[in-house]
Tab-separated table of C-alpha atoms in Angstrom:
chain	number	residue	atom	x	y	z
A	1	MET	CA	-6.766	14.073	10.809
A	2	ASP	CA	-5.470	15.696	13.978
A	3	PHE	CA	-7.429	18.354	15.824
A	4	THR	CA	-5.140	21.001	17.278
A	5	SER	CA	-7.441	21.446	20.294
A	6	GLY	CA	-10.839	20.582	21.699
A	7	GLN	CA	-12.062	23.791	20.142
A	8	GLY	CA	-10.974	22.495	16.723
A	9	GLU	CA	-13.187	19.437	17.159
A	10	GLN	CA	-16.113	21.651	18.148
A	11	ARG	CA	-15.546	23.811	15.071
A	12	TYR	CA	-15.578	20.726	12.859
A	13	GLU	CA	-18.928	19.628	14.309
A	14	ALA	CA	-20.373	23.130	13.856
A	15	PHE	CA	-19.165	23.240	10.266
A	16	VAL	CA	-20.763	19.872	9.483
A	17	ARG	CA	-24.085	21.220	10.754
A	18	ALA	CA	-23.706	24.284	8.494
A	19	ALA	CA	-22.341	22.346	5.500
A	20	ALA	CA	-25.351	22.768	3.221
A	21	SER	CA	-24.921	26.551	3.145
A	22	SER	CA	-21.122	26.570	3.357
A	23	VAL	CA	-18.193	27.023	0.976
A	24	VAL	CA	-15.111	24.816	0.911
A	25	GLY	CA	-12.006	26.680	-0.304
A	26	LEU	CA	-8.817	24.877	-1.296
A	27	ASP	CA	-5.310	25.903	-2.225
A	28	PHE	CA	-3.820	24.029	-5.193
A	29	ASP	CA	-0.088	23.285	-4.732
A	30	GLY	CA	0.579	21.222	-1.622
A	31	THR	CA	-3.143	20.897	-0.931
A	32	LEU	CA	-4.742	19.365	-4.015
A	33	SER	CA	-1.496	18.508	-5.790
A	34	PRO	CA	1.893	17.403	-4.429
A	35	ILE	CA	4.841	19.818	-4.394
A	36	VAL	CA	7.210	18.959	-7.259
A	37	ASP	CA	10.418	20.475	-8.648
A	38	ASP	CA	8.767	21.471	-11.931
A	39	PRO	CA	5.629	23.575	-11.249
A	40	GLU	CA	4.295	22.671	-14.692
A	41	GLN	CA	4.065	19.020	-13.612
A	42	ALA	CA	2.038	19.572	-10.431
A	43	HIS	CA	-1.025	17.593	-11.443
A	44	ILE	CA	-3.992	17.255	-9.139
A	45	HIS	CA	-4.153	14.156	-6.912
A	46	PRO	CA	-5.835	11.313	-8.835
A	47	ASP	CA	-8.563	10.940	-6.195
A	48	ALA	CA	-9.410	14.650	-6.122
A	49	ARG	CA	-12.069	14.653	-8.853
A	50	ASP	CA	-14.291	12.056	-7.225
A	51	VAL	CA	-13.845	13.540	-3.753
A	52	LEU	CA	-14.691	17.081	-4.902
A	53	VAL	CA	-17.745	16.007	-6.884
A	54	ALA	CA	-19.119	14.054	-3.925
A	55	LEU	CA	-18.389	16.985	-1.600
A	56	ALA	CA	-20.156	19.431	-3.919
A	57	ALA	CA	-23.453	17.611	-3.361
A	58	GLU	CA	-23.279	18.456	0.366
A	59	VAL	CA	-22.127	22.107	0.305
A	60	ARG	CA	-23.131	25.336	-1.385
A	61	ALA	CA	-19.930	25.651	-3.427
A	62	VAL	CA	-16.343	24.492	-3.786
A	63	ALA	CA	-13.584	26.981	-4.614
A	64	VAL	CA	-9.946	26.574	-5.597
A	65	ILE	CA	-7.985	29.662	-4.511
A	66	THR	CA	-4.438	29.582	-5.825
A	67	GLY	CA	-1.435	31.686	-6.684
A	68	ARG	CA	-1.233	29.906	-10.027
A	69	PRO	CA	-2.607	31.473	-13.204
A	70	ALA	CA	-6.194	30.336	-13.672
A	71	ARG	CA	-5.588	28.660	-17.030
A	72	GLN	CA	-2.676	26.678	-15.622
A	73	ALA	CA	-4.720	25.484	-12.644
A	74	LEU	CA	-7.622	24.512	-14.913
A	75	ASP	CA	-5.327	22.411	-17.082
A	76	LEU	CA	-3.238	20.775	-14.334
A	77	GLY	CA	-6.304	20.079	-12.227
A	78	GLY	CA	-8.657	19.029	-15.011
A	79	LEU	CA	-10.961	21.518	-13.307
A	80	GLU	CA	-13.180	22.160	-16.315
A	81	GLU	CA	-14.179	18.499	-16.241
A	82	VAL	CA	-14.518	18.600	-12.453
A	83	GLY	CA	-16.635	21.754	-12.754
A	84	ALA	CA	-18.991	20.097	-15.226
A	85	ALA	CA	-19.501	17.183	-12.830
A	86	VAL	CA	-19.958	19.561	-9.886
A	87	GLY	CA	-22.632	21.404	-11.867
A	88	GLU	CA	-24.459	18.147	-12.444
A	89	ALA	CA	-24.404	17.662	-8.668
A	90	GLY	CA	-26.302	20.944	-8.354
A	91	SER	CA	-23.413	22.973	-6.994
A	92	GLU	CA	-20.764	25.333	-8.349
A	93	LEU	CA	-16.985	25.194	-8.698
A	94	TYR	CA	-15.123	28.505	-8.489
A	95	LEU	CA	-11.499	29.167	-9.343
A	96	PHE	CA	-9.627	32.219	-8.107
A	97	GLY	CA	-6.253	32.383	-9.877
A	98	GLN	CA	-3.252	34.527	-8.995
A	99	TYR	CA	-4.508	35.086	-5.437
A	100	GLY	CA	-7.911	36.247	-6.662
A	101	ASN	CA	-6.925	38.536	-9.528
A	102	GLU	CA	-8.377	36.022	-12.006
A	103	ARG	CA	-11.808	34.395	-11.735
A	104	TRP	CA	-13.518	31.427	-13.368
A	105	SER	CA	-16.615	29.416	-12.499
A	106	SER	CA	-18.147	26.209	-13.766
A	107	SER	CA	-21.301	28.036	-14.831
A	108	ARG	CA	-19.668	30.921	-16.712
A	109	ARG	CA	-16.580	28.970	-17.924
A	110	ARG	CA	-14.641	32.100	-18.837
A	111	ILE	CA	-11.536	33.540	-17.174
A	112	VAL	CA	-11.920	37.166	-16.115
A	113	SER	CA	-8.541	38.838	-15.669
A	114	PRO	CA	-7.171	42.386	-15.191
A	115	ARG	CA	-4.170	43.891	-16.963
A	116	PRO	CA	-0.642	43.238	-15.645
A	117	PRO	CA	0.398	45.670	-12.900
A	118	LYS	CA	2.509	48.697	-13.713
A	119	GLY	CA	6.145	48.147	-12.917
A	120	LEU	CA	6.114	44.396	-13.499
A	121	ALA	CA	7.770	44.542	-16.924
A	122	THR	CA	10.605	46.729	-15.601
A	123	PHE	CA	11.002	44.459	-12.578
A	124	GLU	CA	11.386	41.443	-14.864
A	125	ARG	CA	14.059	43.206	-16.935
A	126	GLU	CA	16.076	43.954	-13.806
A	127	LEU	CA	15.542	40.539	-12.187
A	128	PRO	CA	18.290	38.493	-13.963
A	129	ARG	CA	20.987	40.897	-12.800
A	130	LEU	CA	19.753	40.693	-9.193
A	131	LEU	CA	19.826	36.895	-9.344
A	132	ARG	CA	23.367	36.819	-10.719
A	133	THR	CA	24.515	39.263	-8.035
A	134	HIS	CA	23.294	36.858	-5.351
A	135	GLY	CA	24.708	33.738	-6.958
A	136	ALA	CA	21.308	32.499	-8.066
A	137	GLY	CA	21.508	33.058	-11.797
A	138	GLU	CA	20.160	29.544	-12.414
A	139	ALA	CA	16.988	30.077	-10.388
A	140	PHE	CA	13.858	29.218	-12.343
A	141	ILE	CA	11.810	32.299	-13.262
A	142	GLU	CA	8.112	31.646	-13.839
A	143	ASP	CA	6.224	34.331	-15.772
A	144	LYS	CA	2.588	34.248	-14.646
A	145	GLY	CA	1.370	37.160	-16.728
A	146	LEU	CA	0.110	39.153	-13.745
A	147	ALA	CA	3.076	38.196	-11.563
A	148	VAL	CA	6.514	36.604	-11.648
A	149	ALA	CA	7.769	33.823	-9.378
A	150	VAL	CA	11.391	33.005	-8.552
A	151	HIS	CA	11.899	29.338	-7.635
A	152	THR	CA	14.996	28.224	-5.707
A	153	ARG	CA	13.988	24.552	-5.434
A	154	ARG	CA	16.311	23.464	-8.273
A	155	LEU	CA	19.389	25.259	-6.904
A	156	PRO	CA	22.119	23.346	-4.998
A	157	ASP	CA	21.060	24.843	-1.649
A	158	PRO	CA	17.384	25.883	-2.071
A	159	GLU	CA	16.860	27.143	1.484
A	160	ARG	CA	20.024	29.216	1.663
A	161	SER	CA	19.357	30.742	-1.756
A	162	PHE	CA	15.774	31.540	-0.729
A	163	GLU	CA	16.904	33.313	2.450
A	164	ALA	CA	19.541	35.301	0.546
A	165	LEU	CA	17.201	36.383	-2.238
A	166	LEU	CA	14.126	37.284	-0.202
A	167	PRO	CA	15.309	40.698	1.150
A	168	ALA	CA	16.799	41.672	-2.215
A	169	LEU	CA	13.571	40.779	-4.016
A	170	ARG	CA	11.568	42.747	-1.457
A	171	GLY	CA	13.680	45.816	-2.158
A	172	LEU	CA	13.401	45.568	-5.931
A	173	ALA	CA	9.669	44.894	-5.733
A	174	ALA	CA	9.088	47.905	-3.479
A	175	ALA	CA	10.934	50.117	-5.958
A	176	HIS	CA	8.279	49.221	-8.547
A	177	ASP	CA	5.235	49.366	-6.234
A	178	LEU	CA	4.918	45.596	-6.147
A	179	VAL	CA	4.596	43.197	-3.215
A	180	VAL	CA	6.354	39.941	-2.386
A	181	GLU	CA	4.633	36.668	-1.453
A	182	PRO	CA	7.075	34.046	-0.109
A	183	GLY	CA	6.241	30.349	-0.252
A	184	ARG	CA	8.025	26.999	-0.205
A	185	HIS	CA	11.325	27.774	-1.949
A	186	VAL	CA	9.539	30.308	-4.129
A	187	VAL	CA	9.093	34.075	-4.000
A	188	GLU	CA	6.260	35.616	-5.987
A	189	ILE	CA	6.166	39.279	-6.973
A	190	ARG	CA	2.790	40.805	-7.840
A	191	SER	CA	0.542	43.833	-7.462
A	192	PRO	CA	-0.646	44.881	-3.979
A	193	GLY	CA	-4.240	44.848	-2.749
A	194	MET	CA	-5.271	41.279	-3.578
A	195	HIS	CA	-4.669	38.126	-1.550
A	196	LYS	CA	-6.468	34.928	-0.604
A	197	GLY	CA	-8.177	36.575	2.362
A	198	VAL	CA	-9.920	38.960	-0.029
A	199	ALA	CA	-11.024	35.992	-2.147
A	200	VAL	CA	-12.465	34.267	0.941
A	201	ARG	CA	-14.433	37.350	1.956
A	202	THR	CA	-15.665	37.817	-1.619
A	203	LEU	CA	-17.106	34.311	-1.674
A	204	VAL	CA	-18.716	34.717	1.737
A	205	GLU	CA	-20.427	37.932	0.652
A	206	GLU	CA	-21.440	36.908	-2.867
A	207	LEU	CA	-22.800	33.502	-1.837
A	208	ASP	CA	-24.129	34.559	1.568
A	209	ALA	CA	-22.177	31.616	2.919
A	210	GLY	CA	-23.312	30.020	6.162
A	211	GLY	CA	-19.827	28.648	6.842
A	212	PHE	CA	-16.361	28.428	5.310
A	213	LEU	CA	-13.589	25.824	5.340
A	214	PHE	CA	-10.204	26.653	3.874
A	215	ALA	CA	-7.308	24.239	3.418
A	216	GLY	CA	-3.806	25.468	2.605
A	217	ASP	CA	-0.184	24.605	3.136
A	218	ASP	CA	2.154	27.615	3.222
A	219	LEU	CA	2.690	31.344	3.760
A	220	GLY	CA	0.516	32.348	0.813
A	221	ASP	CA	-2.483	31.001	2.728
A	222	VAL	CA	-1.955	33.026	5.907
A	223	GLU	CA	-4.318	35.826	4.822
A	224	ALA	CA	-7.073	33.279	4.151
A	225	PHE	CA	-6.624	31.846	7.651
A	226	GLU	CA	-6.651	35.356	9.126
A	227	ALA	CA	-9.866	36.192	7.275
A	228	LEU	CA	-11.504	33.048	8.650
A	229	GLY	CA	-10.389	33.982	12.144
A	230	GLU	CA	-12.129	37.342	11.825
A	231	LEU	CA	-15.245	35.763	10.308
A	232	ALA	CA	-15.372	33.240	13.160
A	233	GLU	CA	-15.325	36.072	15.672
A	234	GLY	CA	-18.434	37.370	13.913
A	235	GLY	CA	-20.195	34.040	14.447
A	236	LEU	CA	-19.598	32.288	11.105
A	237	PRO	CA	-18.774	28.557	11.402
A	238	THR	CA	-15.252	28.226	10.025
A	239	LEU	CA	-12.608	25.539	9.781
A	240	ARG	CA	-8.905	26.099	9.053
A	241	VAL	CA	-7.098	23.047	7.709
A	242	CYS	CA	-3.320	22.810	7.360
A	243	SER	CA	-1.897	20.453	4.752
A	244	ALA	CA	1.337	19.940	6.636
A	245	SER	CA	4.757	18.989	5.320
A	246	HIS	CA	8.338	18.842	6.589
A	247	GLU	CA	9.159	21.983	4.567
A	248	GLU	CA	6.615	24.457	5.946
A	249	SER	CA	4.813	24.689	9.279
A	250	ALA	CA	3.754	28.352	9.521
A	251	LEU	CA	0.046	27.473	9.348
A	252	VAL	CA	0.053	24.828	12.080
A	253	PRO	CA	-0.428	27.246	15.027
A	254	MET	CA	-3.332	28.911	13.173
A	255	SER	CA	-5.097	25.654	12.274
A	256	ASP	CA	-8.060	23.747	13.673
A	257	ILE	CA	-7.070	20.532	11.895
A	258	VAL	CA	-3.699	19.321	10.606
A	259	VAL	CA	-3.483	16.623	7.920
A	260	LYS	CA	-0.621	15.095	5.942
A	261	GLY	CA	-0.455	16.615	2.473
A	262	PRO	CA	-2.985	16.315	-0.367
A	263	GLU	CA	-3.917	12.751	0.540
A	264	GLY	CA	-4.783	13.859	4.066
A	265	VAL	CA	-6.824	16.790	2.727
A	266	LEU	CA	-8.868	14.491	0.510
A	267	GLN	CA	-9.429	12.019	3.341
A	268	LEU	CA	-10.730	14.888	5.486
A	269	LEU	CA	-13.056	16.102	2.721
A	270	ALA	CA	-14.372	12.572	2.207
A	271	GLN	CA	-15.070	12.306	5.950
A	272	LEU	CA	-16.771	15.696	5.913
A	273	THR	CA	-18.939	14.599	2.994
A	274	SER	CA	-19.950	11.429	4.811
A	275	ASP	CA	-20.699	13.239	8.078
A	276	ALA	CA	-22.762	15.937	6.332
A	277	ARG	CA	-24.719	13.313	4.379
A	278	ASP	CA	-25.453	11.331	7.542
A	279	LEU	CA	-26.666	14.436	9.336
A	280	ARG	CA	-28.897	15.400	6.407
A	281	SER	CA	-30.463	11.952	6.258
């Protein structure tokens, strides 16, 4: 792992001291699972289960906070099995799906979800025409129930198509009182008012967290990093971890630690677990 500054190293040490009362929050795609062309094949890293279960014994709770639908993340991550093992370790695994609109926990084991936002159905009916108009008729459209995502990764020029579609999608979304969340060669359209920063603050308040670490990889994680920045100003030990890649670097300037993809994230969490255990003993 690479600390972005001396302050980042100090924040890591402070977080280790506060680990027993802290929450570790993790994005899914690009953080726990590798980025792949087919989002339905983005399975969790094979080492993640053991790392998360060991970590859970040293912290108050572990949370996965993702833009994916909760059910999809549970299945791709095997998180129900992970949650059962985390419970045996005396901790709790939380899942916030669709940026926090859906909730699940290893103790309740039931997904709580609101109704789809108004305007989404009409947006989806108008979307194919917009894509054809911009030469992206073959873009993959992912229906998430509470949101819709447009993926350009499979197109001949993913980056150019993404840049061309983004302003058009913003305009159509605004016409239906929806918001746009850009990511790595994907644009998600959903209801306003909920984002990963809200999920972070919810966990801090509900669990009376004594610290918070969040690891993410792209633009959808910016609000979580911003929330941690504000919480740190209030005295809470926080740690912002960027799972870096060659495709996206927006989080690097905001980070305390930069690691290389999911494998780097898991190595960091294993080191954190070891350091917290040593301090406790």
